[in-house]
């Protein structure tokens, strides 16, 4: 949630700056609003890229550990009935995968591969962010204008009653 607040603050601030000072976007369905929104994508990609990378790494690690557990359980079918009963009655719960949480994942990957590993995929993530935020602000300004018109028509209709 913290990163979401940071990204939203950066996106709305950069959108406002670029809309007013560079692209001169107008209210309504103006393509310059989309361009204004897209300009901040490299900046908030700095926040979202490590977050997405860590999430993906942890998901892949979890899938790999589940696969290993399955293979291990198949090889343990030859264990005596007594040992199987003991394992069922007194299970040992071990963490699934190499990573216990996001911070542990980041620390492990950065110490193994260097801090820059956290920005793997920054370019494609920035393109994704730009497409999303450009569309978001284009629709935001367009629908805001449409709703304003509807409210004015609704208000005028109430005044005639």
mmCIF file of C-alpha atoms in Angstrom:
data_model
loop_
_atom_site.group_PDB
_atom_site.id
_atom_site.type_symbol
_atom_site.label_atom_id
_atom_site.label_comp_id
_atom_site.label_asym_id
_atom_site.label_seq_id
_atom_site.Cartn_x
_atom_site.Cartn_y
_atom_site.Cartn_z
ATOM 1 C CA UNK A 1 0.000 0.000 0.000
ATOM 2 C CA UNK A 2 2.906 2.335 0.653
ATOM 3 C CA UNK A 3 4.190 1.951 -2.899
ATOM 4 C CA UNK A 4 0.673 2.505 -4.256
ATOM 5 C CA UNK A 5 0.499 5.837 -2.439
ATOM 6 C CA UNK A 6 3.915 6.813 -3.780
ATOM 7 C CA UNK A 7 3.050 5.811 -7.352
ATOM 8 C CA UNK A 8 -0.313 7.624 -7.267
ATOM 9 C CA UNK A 9 1.328 10.758 -5.878
ATOM 10 C CA UNK A 10 4.010 10.655 -8.577
ATOM 11 C CA UNK A 11 1.548 9.926 -11.386
ATOM 12 C CA UNK A 12 -0.938 12.676 -10.538
ATOM 13 C CA UNK A 13 1.820 15.194 -9.840
ATOM 14 C CA UNK A 14 3.720 14.456 -13.051
ATOM 15 C CA UNK A 15 0.466 14.398 -15.050
ATOM 16 C CA UNK A 16 -0.528 17.800 -13.744
ATOM 17 C CA UNK A 17 2.929 19.227 -14.420
ATOM 18 C CA UNK A 18 3.171 17.932 -18.005
ATOM 19 C CA UNK A 19 -0.454 18.792 -18.804
ATOM 20 C CA UNK A 20 -0.089 22.416 -17.681
ATOM 21 C CA UNK A 21 3.492 23.174 -18.704
ATOM 22 C CA UNK A 22 4.274 21.111 -21.791
ATOM 23 C CA UNK A 23 1.313 19.587 -23.581
ATOM 24 C CA UNK A 24 -1.396 22.105 -22.678
ATOM 25 C CA UNK A 25 -4.077 19.418 -22.486
ATOM 26 C CA UNK A 26 -7.672 20.578 -22.327
ATOM 27 C CA UNK A 27 -10.705 19.157 -20.548
ATOM 28 C CA UNK A 28 -12.470 16.385 -22.405
ATOM 29 C CA UNK A 29 -11.226 13.810 -24.894
ATOM 30 C CA UNK A 30 -7.835 15.378 -25.691
ATOM 31 C CA UNK A 31 -4.954 13.069 -26.693
ATOM 32 C CA UNK A 32 -2.547 15.481 -24.987
ATOM 33 C CA UNK A 33 -3.939 14.297 -21.645
ATOM 34 C CA UNK A 34 -2.752 10.786 -22.487
ATOM 35 C CA UNK A 35 0.684 12.079 -23.463
ATOM 36 C CA UNK A 36 0.877 14.076 -20.231
ATOM 37 C CA UNK A 37 0.124 10.964 -18.203
ATOM 38 C CA UNK A 38 2.651 8.845 -20.068
ATOM 39 C CA UNK A 39 5.556 11.180 -19.345
ATOM 40 C CA UNK A 40 5.846 10.124 -15.709
ATOM 41 C CA UNK A 41 6.043 6.382 -16.437
ATOM 42 C CA UNK A 42 9.856 6.108 -16.240
ATOM 43 C CA UNK A 43 9.752 7.804 -12.841
ATOM 44 C CA UNK A 44 7.157 5.579 -11.213
ATOM 45 C CA UNK A 45 8.612 2.582 -13.008
ATOM 46 C CA UNK A 46 11.507 3.046 -10.585
ATOM 47 C CA UNK A 47 9.068 2.187 -7.793
ATOM 48 C CA UNK A 48 7.009 -0.506 -9.520
ATOM 49 C CA UNK A 49 9.766 -2.471 -11.286
ATOM 50 C CA UNK A 50 11.403 -3.913 -8.133
ATOM 51 C CA UNK A 51 7.984 -4.602 -6.671
ATOM 52 C CA UNK A 52 6.838 -6.557 -9.748
ATOM 53 C CA UNK A 53 10.192 -8.323 -10.061
ATOM 54 C CA UNK A 54 10.110 -9.504 -6.443
ATOM 55 C CA UNK A 55 6.491 -10.646 -6.734
ATOM 56 C CA UNK A 56 7.339 -12.680 -9.838
ATOM 57 C CA UNK A 57 10.466 -14.176 -8.284
ATOM 58 C CA UNK A 58 8.555 -15.237 -5.174
ATOM 59 C CA UNK A 59 5.774 -16.785 -7.272
ATOM 60 C CA UNK A 60 8.275 -18.717 -9.379
ATOM 61 C CA UNK A 61 10.134 -19.823 -6.260
ATOM 62 C CA UNK A 62 6.894 -21.033 -4.696
ATOM 63 C CA UNK A 63 5.971 -23.033 -7.816
ATOM 64 C CA UNK A 64 9.446 -24.580 -7.915
ATOM 65 C CA UNK A 65 9.321 -25.538 -4.232
ATOM 66 C CA UNK A 66 5.855 -27.131 -4.693
ATOM 67 C CA UNK A 67 7.224 -29.148 -7.613
ATOM 68 C CA UNK A 68 10.163 -30.298 -5.490
ATOM 69 C CA UNK A 69 7.829 -31.239 -2.618
ATOM 70 C CA UNK A 70 5.706 -33.302 -5.005
ATOM 71 C CA UNK A 71 8.750 -35.126 -6.357
ATOM 72 C CA UNK A 72 10.008 -35.725 -2.833
ATOM 73 C CA UNK A 73 6.669 -37.109 -1.679
ATOM 74 C CA UNK A 74 6.622 -39.550 -4.624
ATOM 75 C CA UNK A 75 10.089 -40.797 -3.726
ATOM 76 C CA UNK A 76 9.087 -41.209 -0.073
ATOM 77 C CA UNK A 77 6.319 -43.682 -0.873
ATOM 78 C CA UNK A 78 8.743 -46.479 -0.022
ATOM 79 C CA UNK A 79 9.043 -45.277 3.619
ATOM 80 C CA UNK A 80 7.655 -47.681 6.192
ATOM 81 C CA UNK A 81 4.076 -47.309 7.402
ATOM 82 C CA UNK A 82 5.289 -46.259 10.856
ATOM 83 C CA UNK A 83 7.286 -43.336 9.526
ATOM 84 C CA UNK A 84 4.357 -42.210 7.382
ATOM 85 C CA UNK A 85 2.050 -42.282 10.402
ATOM 86 C CA UNK A 86 4.543 -40.237 12.452
ATOM 87 C CA UNK A 87 4.850 -37.679 9.665
ATOM 88 C CA UNK A 88 1.057 -37.308 9.507
ATOM 89 C CA UNK A 89 0.692 -36.967 13.267
ATOM 90 C CA UNK A 90 3.677 -34.634 13.764
ATOM 91 C CA UNK A 91 4.115 -32.644 10.595
ATOM 92 C CA UNK A 92 7.009 -30.221 10.425
ATOM 93 C CA UNK A 93 5.945 -27.050 8.706
ATOM 94 C CA UNK A 94 8.830 -25.558 6.790
ATOM 95 C CA UNK A 95 8.649 -22.332 4.830
ATOM 96 C CA UNK A 96 7.659 -22.977 1.246
ATOM 97 C CA UNK A 97 10.465 -21.832 -1.048
ATOM 98 C CA UNK A 98 13.711 -19.987 -0.452
ATOM 99 C CA UNK A 99 12.167 -16.663 0.535
ATOM 100 C CA UNK A 100 10.223 -15.925 3.704
ATOM 101 C CA UNK A 101 9.003 -12.445 2.638
ATOM 102 C CA UNK A 102 9.605 -9.654 0.118
ATOM 103 C CA UNK A 103 12.428 -8.062 2.077
ATOM 104 C CA UNK A 104 14.192 -11.415 2.413
ATOM 105 C CA UNK A 105 13.763 -11.998 -1.325
ATOM 106 C CA UNK A 106 15.196 -8.555 -2.187
ATOM 107 C CA UNK A 107 18.128 -8.987 0.191
ATOM 108 C CA UNK A 108 18.938 -12.467 -1.110
ATOM 109 C CA UNK A 109 18.733 -11.522 -4.780
ATOM 110 C CA UNK A 110 20.671 -8.265 -4.328
ATOM 111 C CA UNK A 111 23.449 -9.961 -2.373
ATOM 112 C CA UNK A 112 23.684 -12.772 -4.937
ATOM 113 C CA UNK A 113 23.336 -10.804 -8.189
ATOM 114 C CA UNK A 114 23.846 -7.158 -7.208
ATOM 115 C CA UNK A 115 21.266 -4.452 -6.549
ATOM 116 C CA UNK A 116 20.663 -3.832 -10.252
ATOM 117 C CA UNK A 117 18.911 -7.218 -10.503
ATOM 118 C CA UNK A 118 15.896 -5.554 -8.875
ATOM 119 C CA UNK A 119 15.466 -3.452 -12.018
ATOM 120 C CA UNK A 120 15.350 -6.400 -14.390
ATOM 121 C CA UNK A 121 12.528 -5.650 -16.812
ATOM 122 C CA UNK A 122 12.459 -1.894 -16.158
ATOM 123 C CA UNK A 123 12.037 -1.034 -19.860
ATOM 124 C CA UNK A 124 9.035 -3.296 -20.453
ATOM 125 C CA UNK A 125 7.530 -2.296 -17.107
ATOM 126 C CA UNK A 126 7.855 1.384 -18.079
ATOM 127 C CA UNK A 127 6.078 0.711 -21.381
ATOM 128 C CA UNK A 128 3.283 -1.077 -19.515
ATOM 129 C CA UNK A 129 2.997 1.785 -17.011
ATOM 130 C CA UNK A 130 2.926 4.375 -19.815
ATOM 131 C CA UNK A 131 0.147 2.534 -21.653
ATOM 132 C CA UNK A 132 -1.908 2.207 -18.493
ATOM 133 C CA UNK A 133 -1.446 5.748 -17.188
ATOM 134 C CA UNK A 134 -1.900 7.340 -20.614
ATOM 135 C CA UNK A 135 -5.204 5.516 -21.028
ATOM 136 C CA UNK A 136 -6.190 6.284 -17.451
ATOM 137 C CA UNK A 137 -5.742 10.057 -17.724
ATOM 138 C CA UNK A 138 -7.241 10.226 -21.216
ATOM 139 C CA UNK A 139 -10.383 8.488 -19.923
ATOM 140 C CA UNK A 140 -10.304 10.404 -16.636
ATOM 141 C CA UNK A 141 -10.486 13.788 -18.369
ATOM 142 C CA UNK A 142 -12.936 12.569 -21.013
ATOM 143 C CA UNK A 143 -15.409 11.040 -18.574
ATOM 144 C CA UNK A 144 -15.024 13.930 -16.165
ATOM 145 C CA UNK A 145 -16.198 16.235 -18.950
ATOM 146 C CA UNK A 146 -19.062 13.905 -19.887
ATOM 147 C CA UNK A 147 -20.265 13.623 -16.283
ATOM 148 C CA UNK A 148 -20.082 17.398 -15.904
ATOM 149 C CA UNK A 149 -22.386 17.770 -18.952
ATOM 150 C CA UNK A 150 -24.810 15.197 -17.547
ATOM 151 C CA UNK A 151 -24.931 16.961 -14.196
ATOM 152 C CA UNK A 152 -25.648 20.287 -15.887
ATOM 153 C CA UNK A 153 -28.468 18.722 -17.938
ATOM 154 C CA UNK A 154 -29.846 17.040 -14.824
ATOM 155 C CA UNK A 155 -29.648 20.325 -12.894
ATOM 156 C CA UNK A 156 -31.403 22.221 -15.683
ATOM 157 C CA UNK A 157 -34.145 19.581 -15.787
ATOM 158 C CA UNK A 158 -34.734 19.947 -12.041
ATOM 159 C CA UNK A 159 -34.955 23.727 -12.384
ATOM 160 C CA UNK A 160 -37.877 23.435 -14.814
ATOM 161 C CA UNK A 161 -40.001 21.323 -12.497
#
